[in-house]
Coordinates of C-alpha atoms in Angstrom, one line a residue:
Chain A
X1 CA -127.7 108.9 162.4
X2 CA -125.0 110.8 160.7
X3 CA -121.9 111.7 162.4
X4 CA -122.7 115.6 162.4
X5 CA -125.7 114.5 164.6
X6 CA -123.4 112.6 167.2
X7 CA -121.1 115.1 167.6
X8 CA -123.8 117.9 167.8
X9 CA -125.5 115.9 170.6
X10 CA -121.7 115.2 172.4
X11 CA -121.3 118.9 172.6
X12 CA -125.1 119.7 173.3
X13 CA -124.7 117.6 176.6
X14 CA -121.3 118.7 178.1
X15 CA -122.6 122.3 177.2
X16 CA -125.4 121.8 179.6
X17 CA -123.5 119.8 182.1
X18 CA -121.4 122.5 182.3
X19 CA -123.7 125.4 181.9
X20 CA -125.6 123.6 184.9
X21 CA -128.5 124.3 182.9
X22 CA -131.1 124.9 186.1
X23 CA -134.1 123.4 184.0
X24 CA -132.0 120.7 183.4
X25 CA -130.3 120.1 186.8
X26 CA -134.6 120.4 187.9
X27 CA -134.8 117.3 185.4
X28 CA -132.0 115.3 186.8
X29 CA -132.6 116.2 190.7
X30 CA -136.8 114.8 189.7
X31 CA -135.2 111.9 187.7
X32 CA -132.8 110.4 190.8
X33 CA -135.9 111.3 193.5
X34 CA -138.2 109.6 192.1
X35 CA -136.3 106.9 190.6
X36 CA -134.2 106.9 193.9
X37 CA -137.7 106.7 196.0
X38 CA -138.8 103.6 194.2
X39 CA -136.1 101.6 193.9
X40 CA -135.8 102.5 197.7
X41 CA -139.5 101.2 198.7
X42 CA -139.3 97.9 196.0
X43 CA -135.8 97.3 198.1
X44 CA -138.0 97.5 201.4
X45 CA -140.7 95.4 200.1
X46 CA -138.9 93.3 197.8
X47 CA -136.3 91.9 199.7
X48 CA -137.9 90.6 202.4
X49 CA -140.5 89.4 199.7
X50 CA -138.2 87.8 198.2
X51 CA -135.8 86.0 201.1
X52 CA -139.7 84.9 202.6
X53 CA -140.5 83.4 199.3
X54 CA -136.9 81.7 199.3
X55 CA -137.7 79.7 202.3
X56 CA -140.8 79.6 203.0
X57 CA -142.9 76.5 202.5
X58 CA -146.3 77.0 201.5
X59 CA -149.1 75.5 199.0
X60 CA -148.9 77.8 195.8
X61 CA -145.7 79.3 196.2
X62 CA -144.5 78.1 192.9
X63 CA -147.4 79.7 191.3
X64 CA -146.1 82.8 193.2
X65 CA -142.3 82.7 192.4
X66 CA -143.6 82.2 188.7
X67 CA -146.2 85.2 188.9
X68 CA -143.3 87.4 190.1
X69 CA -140.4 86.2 187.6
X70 CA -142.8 86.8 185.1
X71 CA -143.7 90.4 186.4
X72 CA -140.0 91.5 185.6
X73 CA -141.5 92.2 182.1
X74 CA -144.5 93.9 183.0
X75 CA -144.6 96.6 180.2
X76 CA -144.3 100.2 182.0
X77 CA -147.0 101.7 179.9
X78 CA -149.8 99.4 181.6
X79 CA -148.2 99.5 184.3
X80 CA -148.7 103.5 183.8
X81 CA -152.2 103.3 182.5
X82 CA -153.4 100.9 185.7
X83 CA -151.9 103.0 188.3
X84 CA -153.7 106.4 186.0
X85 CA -157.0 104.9 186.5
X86 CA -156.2 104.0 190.2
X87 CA -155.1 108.3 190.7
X88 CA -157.2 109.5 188.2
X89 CA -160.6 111.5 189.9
X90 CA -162.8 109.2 188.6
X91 CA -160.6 106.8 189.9
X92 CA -161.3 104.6 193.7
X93 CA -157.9 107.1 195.1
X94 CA -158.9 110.0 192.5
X95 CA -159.5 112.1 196.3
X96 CA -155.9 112.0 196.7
X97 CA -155.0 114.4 194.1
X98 CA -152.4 112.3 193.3
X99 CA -152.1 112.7 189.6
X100 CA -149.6 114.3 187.8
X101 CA -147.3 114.4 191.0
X102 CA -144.0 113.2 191.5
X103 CA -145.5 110.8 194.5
X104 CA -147.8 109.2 191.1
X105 CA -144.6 108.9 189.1
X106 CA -143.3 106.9 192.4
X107 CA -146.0 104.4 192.9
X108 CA -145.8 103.4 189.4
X109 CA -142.3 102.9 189.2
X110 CA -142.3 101.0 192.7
X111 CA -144.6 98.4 190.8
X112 CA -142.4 98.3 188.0
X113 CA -138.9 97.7 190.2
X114 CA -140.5 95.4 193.0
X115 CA -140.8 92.3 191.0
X116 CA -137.2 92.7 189.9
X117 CA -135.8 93.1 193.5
X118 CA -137.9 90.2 194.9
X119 CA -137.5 87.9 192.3
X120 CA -133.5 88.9 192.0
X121 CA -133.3 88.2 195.4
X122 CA -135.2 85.3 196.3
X123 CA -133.2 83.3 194.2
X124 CA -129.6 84.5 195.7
X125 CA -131.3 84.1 199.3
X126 CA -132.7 80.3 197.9
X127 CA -129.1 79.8 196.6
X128 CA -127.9 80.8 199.8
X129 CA -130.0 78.1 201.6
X130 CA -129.1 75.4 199.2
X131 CA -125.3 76.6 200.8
X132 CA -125.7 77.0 204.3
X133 CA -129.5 75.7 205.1
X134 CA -127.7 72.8 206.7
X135 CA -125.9 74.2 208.9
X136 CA -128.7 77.0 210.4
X137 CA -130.9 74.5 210.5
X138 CA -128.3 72.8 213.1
X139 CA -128.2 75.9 215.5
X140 CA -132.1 75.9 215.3
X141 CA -131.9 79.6 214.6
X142 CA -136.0 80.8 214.1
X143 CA -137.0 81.9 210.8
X144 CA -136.4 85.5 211.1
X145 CA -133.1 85.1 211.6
X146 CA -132.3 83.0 209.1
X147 CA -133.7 85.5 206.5
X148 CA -131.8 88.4 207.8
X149 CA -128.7 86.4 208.1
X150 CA -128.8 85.0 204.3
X151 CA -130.2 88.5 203.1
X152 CA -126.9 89.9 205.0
X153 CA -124.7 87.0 203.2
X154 CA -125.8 88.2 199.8
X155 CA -125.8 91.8 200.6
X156 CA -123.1 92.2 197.6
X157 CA -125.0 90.3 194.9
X158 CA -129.1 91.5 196.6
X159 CA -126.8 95.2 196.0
X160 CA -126.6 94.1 192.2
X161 CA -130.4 93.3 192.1
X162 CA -131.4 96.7 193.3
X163 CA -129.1 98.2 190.3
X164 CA -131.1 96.3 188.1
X165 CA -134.1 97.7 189.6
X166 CA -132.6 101.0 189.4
X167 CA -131.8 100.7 185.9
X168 CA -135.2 99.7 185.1
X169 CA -136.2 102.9 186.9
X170 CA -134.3 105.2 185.2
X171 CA -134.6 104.1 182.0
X172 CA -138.3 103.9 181.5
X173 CA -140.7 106.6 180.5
X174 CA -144.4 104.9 179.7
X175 CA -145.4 105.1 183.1
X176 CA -144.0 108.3 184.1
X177 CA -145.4 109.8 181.2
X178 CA -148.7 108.5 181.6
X179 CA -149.4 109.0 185.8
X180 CA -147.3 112.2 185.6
X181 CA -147.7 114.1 182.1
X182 CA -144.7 115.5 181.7
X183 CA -145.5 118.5 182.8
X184 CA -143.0 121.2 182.6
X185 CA -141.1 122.0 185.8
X186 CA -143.3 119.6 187.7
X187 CA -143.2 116.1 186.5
X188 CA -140.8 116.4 183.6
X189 CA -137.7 113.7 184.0
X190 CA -135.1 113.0 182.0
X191 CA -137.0 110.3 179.8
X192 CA -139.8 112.1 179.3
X193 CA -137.7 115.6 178.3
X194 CA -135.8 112.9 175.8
X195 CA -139.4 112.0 174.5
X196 CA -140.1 115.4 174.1
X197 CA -137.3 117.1 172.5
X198 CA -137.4 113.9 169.8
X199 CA -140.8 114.6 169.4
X200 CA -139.8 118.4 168.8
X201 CA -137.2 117.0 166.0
X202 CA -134.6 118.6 168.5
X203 CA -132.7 115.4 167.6
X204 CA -128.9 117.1 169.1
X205 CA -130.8 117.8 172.4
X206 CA -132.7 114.3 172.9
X207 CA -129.7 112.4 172.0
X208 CA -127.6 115.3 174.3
X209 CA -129.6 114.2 177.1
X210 CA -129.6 111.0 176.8
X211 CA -126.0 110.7 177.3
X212 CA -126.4 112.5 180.7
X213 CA -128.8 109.9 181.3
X214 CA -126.4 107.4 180.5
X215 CA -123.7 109.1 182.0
X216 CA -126.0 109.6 185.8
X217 CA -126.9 106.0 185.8
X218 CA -123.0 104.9 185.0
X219 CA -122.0 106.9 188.3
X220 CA -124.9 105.8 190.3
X221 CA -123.3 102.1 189.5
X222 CA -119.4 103.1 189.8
X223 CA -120.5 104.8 193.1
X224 CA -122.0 100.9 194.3
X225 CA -119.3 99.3 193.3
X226 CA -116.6 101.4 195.0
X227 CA -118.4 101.6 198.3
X228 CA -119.1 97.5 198.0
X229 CA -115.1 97.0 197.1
X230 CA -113.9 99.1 199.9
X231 CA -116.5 97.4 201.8
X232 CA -115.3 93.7 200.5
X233 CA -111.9 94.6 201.5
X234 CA -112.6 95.8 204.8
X235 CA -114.0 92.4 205.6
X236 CA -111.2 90.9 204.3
Chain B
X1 CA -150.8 97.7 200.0
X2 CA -151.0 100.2 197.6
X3 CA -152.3 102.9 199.9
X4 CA -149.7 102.1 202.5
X5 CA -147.1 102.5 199.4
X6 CA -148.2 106.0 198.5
X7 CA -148.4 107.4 202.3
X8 CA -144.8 105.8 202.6
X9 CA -144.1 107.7 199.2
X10 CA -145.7 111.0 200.8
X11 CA -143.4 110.9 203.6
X12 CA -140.4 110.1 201.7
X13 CA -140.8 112.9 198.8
X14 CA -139.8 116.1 200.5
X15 CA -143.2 118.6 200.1
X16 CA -141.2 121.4 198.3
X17 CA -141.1 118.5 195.2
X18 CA -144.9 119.7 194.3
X19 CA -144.5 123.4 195.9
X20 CA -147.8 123.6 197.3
X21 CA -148.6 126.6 195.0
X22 CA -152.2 127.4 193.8
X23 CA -152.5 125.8 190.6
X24 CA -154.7 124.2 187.9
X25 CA -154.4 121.5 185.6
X26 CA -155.1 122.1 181.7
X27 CA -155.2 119.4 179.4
X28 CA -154.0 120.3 176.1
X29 CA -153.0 119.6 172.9
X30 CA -149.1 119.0 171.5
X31 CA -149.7 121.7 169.5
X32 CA -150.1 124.4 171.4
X33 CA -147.4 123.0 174.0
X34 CA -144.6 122.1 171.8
X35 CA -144.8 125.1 169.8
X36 CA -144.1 127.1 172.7
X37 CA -147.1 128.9 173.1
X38 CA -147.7 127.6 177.0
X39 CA -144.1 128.4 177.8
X40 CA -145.0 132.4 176.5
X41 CA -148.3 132.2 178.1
X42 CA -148.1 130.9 181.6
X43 CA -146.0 133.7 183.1
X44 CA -147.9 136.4 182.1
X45 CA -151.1 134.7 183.6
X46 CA -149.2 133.7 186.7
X47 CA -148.2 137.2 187.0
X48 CA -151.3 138.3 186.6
X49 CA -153.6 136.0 189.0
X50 CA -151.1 134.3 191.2
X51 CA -152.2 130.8 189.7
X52 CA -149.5 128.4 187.8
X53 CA -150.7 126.1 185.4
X54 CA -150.0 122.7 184.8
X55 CA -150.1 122.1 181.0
X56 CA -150.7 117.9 180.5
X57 CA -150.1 118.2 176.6
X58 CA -151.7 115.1 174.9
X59 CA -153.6 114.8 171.6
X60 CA -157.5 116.5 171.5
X61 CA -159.1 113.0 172.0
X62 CA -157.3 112.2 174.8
X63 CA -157.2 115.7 176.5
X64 CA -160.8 115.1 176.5
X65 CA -160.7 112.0 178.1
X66 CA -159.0 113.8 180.6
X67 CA -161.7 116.0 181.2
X68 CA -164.3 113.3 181.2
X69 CA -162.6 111.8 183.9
X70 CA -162.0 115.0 185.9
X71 CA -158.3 114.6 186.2
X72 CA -158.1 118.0 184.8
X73 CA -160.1 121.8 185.4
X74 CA -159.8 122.9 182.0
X75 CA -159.5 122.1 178.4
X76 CA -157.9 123.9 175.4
X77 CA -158.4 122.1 172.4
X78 CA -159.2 121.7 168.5
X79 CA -162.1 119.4 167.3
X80 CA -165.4 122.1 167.6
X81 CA -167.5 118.2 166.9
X82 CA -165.4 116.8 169.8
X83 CA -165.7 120.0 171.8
X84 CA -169.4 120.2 171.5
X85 CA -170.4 116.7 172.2
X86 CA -168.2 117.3 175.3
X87 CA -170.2 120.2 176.8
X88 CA -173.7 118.7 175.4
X89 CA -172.6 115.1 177.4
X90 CA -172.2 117.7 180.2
X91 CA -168.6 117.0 180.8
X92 CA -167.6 120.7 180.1
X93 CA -169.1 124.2 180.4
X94 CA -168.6 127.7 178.9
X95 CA -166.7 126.6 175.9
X96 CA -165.0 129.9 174.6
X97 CA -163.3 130.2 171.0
X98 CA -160.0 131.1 171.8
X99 CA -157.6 131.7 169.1
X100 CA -157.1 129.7 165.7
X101 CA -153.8 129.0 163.5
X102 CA -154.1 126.6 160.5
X103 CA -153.1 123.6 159.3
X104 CA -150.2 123.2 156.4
X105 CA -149.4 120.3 154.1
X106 CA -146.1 119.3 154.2
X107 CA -144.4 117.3 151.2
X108 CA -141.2 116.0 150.3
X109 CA -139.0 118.4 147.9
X110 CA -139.8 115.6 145.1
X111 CA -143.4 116.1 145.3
X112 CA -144.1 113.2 143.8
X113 CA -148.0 114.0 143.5
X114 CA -147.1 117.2 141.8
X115 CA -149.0 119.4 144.3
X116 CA -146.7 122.1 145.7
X117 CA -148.6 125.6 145.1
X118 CA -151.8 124.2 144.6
X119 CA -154.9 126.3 146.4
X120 CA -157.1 123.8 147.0
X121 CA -155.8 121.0 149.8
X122 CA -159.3 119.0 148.5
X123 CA -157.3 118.8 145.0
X124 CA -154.4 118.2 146.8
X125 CA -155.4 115.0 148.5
X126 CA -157.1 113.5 145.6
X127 CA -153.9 114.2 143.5
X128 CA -151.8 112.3 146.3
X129 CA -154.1 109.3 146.4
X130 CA -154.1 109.1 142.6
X131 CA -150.5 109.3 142.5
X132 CA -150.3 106.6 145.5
X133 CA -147.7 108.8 147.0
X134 CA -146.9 107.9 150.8
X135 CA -149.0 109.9 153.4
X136 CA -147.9 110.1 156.9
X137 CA -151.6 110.3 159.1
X138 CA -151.5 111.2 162.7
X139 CA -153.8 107.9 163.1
X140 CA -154.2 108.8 167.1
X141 CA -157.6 110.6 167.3
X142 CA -155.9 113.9 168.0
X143 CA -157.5 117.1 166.5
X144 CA -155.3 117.5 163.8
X145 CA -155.9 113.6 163.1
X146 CA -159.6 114.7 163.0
X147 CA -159.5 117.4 160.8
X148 CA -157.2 115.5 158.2
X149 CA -159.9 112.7 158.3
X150 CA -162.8 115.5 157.4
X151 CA -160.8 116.7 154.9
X152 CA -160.1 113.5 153.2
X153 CA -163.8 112.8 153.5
X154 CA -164.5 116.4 151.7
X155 CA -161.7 115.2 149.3
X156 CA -164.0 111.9 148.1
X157 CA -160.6 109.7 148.9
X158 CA -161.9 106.6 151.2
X159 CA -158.1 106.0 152.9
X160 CA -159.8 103.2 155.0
X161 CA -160.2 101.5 152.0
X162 CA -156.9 102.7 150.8
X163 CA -155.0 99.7 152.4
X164 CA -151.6 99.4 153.4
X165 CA -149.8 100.7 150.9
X166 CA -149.5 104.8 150.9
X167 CA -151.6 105.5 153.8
X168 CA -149.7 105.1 156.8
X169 CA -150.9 105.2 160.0
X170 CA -149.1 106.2 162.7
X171 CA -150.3 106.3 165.6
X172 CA -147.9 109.6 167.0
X173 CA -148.1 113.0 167.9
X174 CA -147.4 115.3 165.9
X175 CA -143.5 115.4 166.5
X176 CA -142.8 111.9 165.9
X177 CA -145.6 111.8 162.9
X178 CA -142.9 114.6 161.5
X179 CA -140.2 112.9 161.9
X180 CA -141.4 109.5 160.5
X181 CA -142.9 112.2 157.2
X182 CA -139.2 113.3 157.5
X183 CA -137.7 109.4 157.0
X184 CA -140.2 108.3 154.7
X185 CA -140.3 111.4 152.4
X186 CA -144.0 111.3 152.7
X187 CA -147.1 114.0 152.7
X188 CA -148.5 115.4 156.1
X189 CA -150.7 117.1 157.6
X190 CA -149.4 120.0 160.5
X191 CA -150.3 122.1 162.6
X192 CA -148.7 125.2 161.9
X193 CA -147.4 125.9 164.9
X194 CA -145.5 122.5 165.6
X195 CA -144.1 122.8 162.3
X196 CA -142.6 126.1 162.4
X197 CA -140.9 125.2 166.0
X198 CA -140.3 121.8 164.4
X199 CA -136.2 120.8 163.8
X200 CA -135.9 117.7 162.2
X201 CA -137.0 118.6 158.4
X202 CA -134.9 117.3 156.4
X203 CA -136.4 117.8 152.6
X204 CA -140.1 118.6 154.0
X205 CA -141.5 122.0 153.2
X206 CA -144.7 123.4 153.2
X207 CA -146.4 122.4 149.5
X208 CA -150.2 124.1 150.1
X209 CA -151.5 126.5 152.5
X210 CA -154.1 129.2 153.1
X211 CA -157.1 127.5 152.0
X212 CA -159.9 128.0 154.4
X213 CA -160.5 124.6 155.0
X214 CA -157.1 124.6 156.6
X215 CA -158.3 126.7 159.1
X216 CA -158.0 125.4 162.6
X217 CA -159.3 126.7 165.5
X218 CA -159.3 126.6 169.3
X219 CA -161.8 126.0 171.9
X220 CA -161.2 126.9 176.1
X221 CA -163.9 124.8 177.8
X222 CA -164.5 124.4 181.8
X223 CA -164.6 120.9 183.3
X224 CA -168.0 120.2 185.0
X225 CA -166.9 120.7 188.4
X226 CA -170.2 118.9 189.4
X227 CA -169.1 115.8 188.3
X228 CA -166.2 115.4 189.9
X229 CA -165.0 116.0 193.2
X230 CA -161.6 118.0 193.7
X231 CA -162.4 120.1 190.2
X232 CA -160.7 123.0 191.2
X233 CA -163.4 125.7 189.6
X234 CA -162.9 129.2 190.7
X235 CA -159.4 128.9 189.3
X236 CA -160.0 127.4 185.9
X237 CA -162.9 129.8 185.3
X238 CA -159.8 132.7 186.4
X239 CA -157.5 131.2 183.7
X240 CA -160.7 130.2 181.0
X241 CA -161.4 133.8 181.7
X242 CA -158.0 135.5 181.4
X243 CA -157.6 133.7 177.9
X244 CA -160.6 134.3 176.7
X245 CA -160.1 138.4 177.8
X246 CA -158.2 141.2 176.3
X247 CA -154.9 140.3 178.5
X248 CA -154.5 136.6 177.8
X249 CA -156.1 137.5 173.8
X250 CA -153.0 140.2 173.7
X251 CA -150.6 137.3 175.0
X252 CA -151.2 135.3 172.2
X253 CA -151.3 137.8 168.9
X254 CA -147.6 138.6 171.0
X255 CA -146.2 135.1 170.6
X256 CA -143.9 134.6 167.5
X257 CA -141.2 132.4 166.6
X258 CA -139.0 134.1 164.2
X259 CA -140.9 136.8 163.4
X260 CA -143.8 134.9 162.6
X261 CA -147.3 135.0 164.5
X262 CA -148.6 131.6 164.8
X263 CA -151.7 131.9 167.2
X264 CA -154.5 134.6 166.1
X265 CA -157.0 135.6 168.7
X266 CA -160.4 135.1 168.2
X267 CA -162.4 135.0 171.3
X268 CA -165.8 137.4 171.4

């Protein structure tokens, strides 16, 4: 990459962020929905998930715990292409119409984030335990209560492992591409329009988006971590 | 679980995300998409008929896979072979000619196979596998990867038997098989149209053109609404028939980039 292309992309990007493009603000708006919706669902599913697989005692649960560590890696563009033929009208949901939607683009990206929240999270809950299990288990609380209370003890770092899962969100584009086409004004997010415009050989514009992408995500996390500080301090 | 994810998902995306607008789906190609010829095209028939299309742009063989599997009411693509069997499986229905645009070979300014000018892209070929020189192929069993494989078969040049070596195989649409060409100073094989909206050239130009065999045309075909439910029929055969009519035909000789025509009408 020569410099002439760096710069070119620098001034390609703060001339849309200022121009507030309305195709591209479209893009970003799509981009934090439906990244925003998935991480949002994994966090309902995986954290619970996740503080139950912590302490609960049951035959295979190692087997589990494994299965779900190892799903972190699951490679977004099977993930993509399973949840397509799931959608897809000759698919068992084709009746839906889901495909090609925004609400596709979610479901695929819920699969990809949920392993990273529960796994994330069932080992700060487990750590947790290790801590305090002692002393719950002295007050006799019932289960239940000890998940919420350890989930509510690691809200600061379980807040960390749905960043990750937000990351992971954001920054992938073989499933979304695949469940939602990247068609224009519909289903086109950030990645995808990144894909494209490299595709194009519109190598200023990908690389101009890009650092927006870069630059959304880094405010999404600065935004956390200001609202957990004041939140810390509060608590004193 | 995952049916309880996506109704959760449904009440959580906000309708006006997918407008509930009357639209279709069309499966296309890269290179009618990314040369801008959708981007002229879709207002004028939304103007006309009310309808917005939704343009999934993929390579030919996938597009129709696509249409095998219903997830889309209408094809426009280029491999006539492909196309046919298609329609004969009884996948598709009404396939229309449409428009064509033709192919060009792109070279590095070295043009190390000594090529640039020739008339004849058969010559061309053999010229480039005698010469060993590097070859950038589609390799994704798009249209344009399909007609470069004809054409090498015309040519007499087995590249299957080529080896590693100066084929390469990319596995890409057309964009990214450009910019690969672009880094590697190798030959290709483009679509007009992608090329002339294309950005990244660095020292590729066009080297032959206008032979007939270059010639690449397009096909409209219908999805069998009979064999899938949800096929939305009465408003693909609207657009199948606005392209293939004197409005969307009009559309198309209109659309230029610089000054230049890419598309030429051509249905009867």
């Amino acid at each position: 990459m020569k410099m002439l292309d760096l710069s070119a992309a620098c001034s390609t990007a703060i001339a849309l962020v200022i121009g507030l493009d309305p195709q591209m603000l479209d893009i970003v708006r799509l981009s934090l929905l439906v990244s925003g919706s998935a991480v949002l669902l994994a966090a309902l599913i995986g954290l619970p998930l996740g503080a139950m697989l912590a302490l609960a005692e049951f035959p295979g649960r190692g087997v589990l715990v494994v299965t779900i560590n190892a799903c972190m890696g699951l490679p977004p563009v099977v993930v993509g292409l399973a949840v397509y033929l799931l959608l897809s009208r000759a698919g068992p949901m084709g009746r839906f119409g889901l495909l090609f939607t925004p609400s596709a683009m979610v479901v695929a990206q819920t699969v990809l984030v949920l392993p990273i929240v529960a796994a994330l999270s069932r080992q700060v809950v487990a750590d947790l335990w290790e801590e305090y299990g002692e002393q719950l288990r002295s007050l006799g609380a019932p289960r239940p209560v000890v998940m919420a209370t350890l989930l509510w003890d690691g809200r600061f770092s379980l807040l960390t492992a749905v960043l990750a899962g937000f990351g992971r969100a954001c920054a992938e584009v073989g499933a979304v591409m695949i469940v939602g086409g990247n068609i224009s004004g519909v289903t086109r997010t950030m990645t995808t329009a990144i894909a494209l415009e490299t595709s194009k050989g519109d190598l200023p514009l990908a690389l101009g988006l890009g650092i927006i992408l870069i630059g959304l995500v880094t405010v999404v996390n600065a935004a956390v971590f200001l609202v957990g500080q004041a939140a810390r301090r509060r608590m004193g | 679980m995952l049916k309880r994810l996506m109704i959760l998902a449904a009440l959580l995306l906000p309708s006006t995300v997918w407008a509930e607008e009357r639209f279709i789906t069309v499966a296309s190609t890269t290179s009618t998409d990314q040369s801008g010829l959708f981007g002229h095209l879709l207002p004028l028939f939304q103007r006309d008929s009310g309808i917005s299309v939704r343009v999934v742009a993929v390579g030919t063989g996938q597009a129709i896979k696509l249409g095998e599997r219903g997830d889309a009411d209408a094809l426009l693509v280029h491999d006539r072979a492909g196309e046919d069997k298609f329609v004969a499986e009884g996948f598709g229905l009404d396939r229309r000619d449409v428009m064509y645009n033709d192919f060009v070979l792109i070279g590095p300014s070295g043009d190390p196979a000594v090529v640039k000018g020739l008339a004849s892209v058969g010559e061309a070929f053999k010229r480039i596998a005698a010469a060993k020189a590097a070859f950038a192929s589609r390799g994704d069993d798009s249209g344009t990867h399909r007609g470069e494989l004809r054409m090498w078969k015309a040519a007499g040049v087995d590249v299957k038997a080529a080896g590693a070596g100066w084929y390469r195989e990319l596995g890409s649409g057309m964009g990214p098989t450009l910019n690969t060409a672009a880094g590697m100073n190798a030959y290709v094989l483009a679509d007009r149209g992608t090329w002339a909206s294309f950005k990244n050239r660095q020292s590729l130009a066009i080297v032959v053109e206008g032979d007939k065999t270059l010639f690449n045309p397009y096909g409209s075909i219908l999805v069998n609404p009979a064999r899938h439910s949800g096929i939305k029929a009465a408003d693909a055969q609207a657009w199948h028939h606005w392209l293939t009519g004197p409005k969307g035909q009009a559309a198309i000789a209109g659309f230029k980039i610089d000054g230049e025509q890419l598309f030429f009408p051509d249905a009867r």
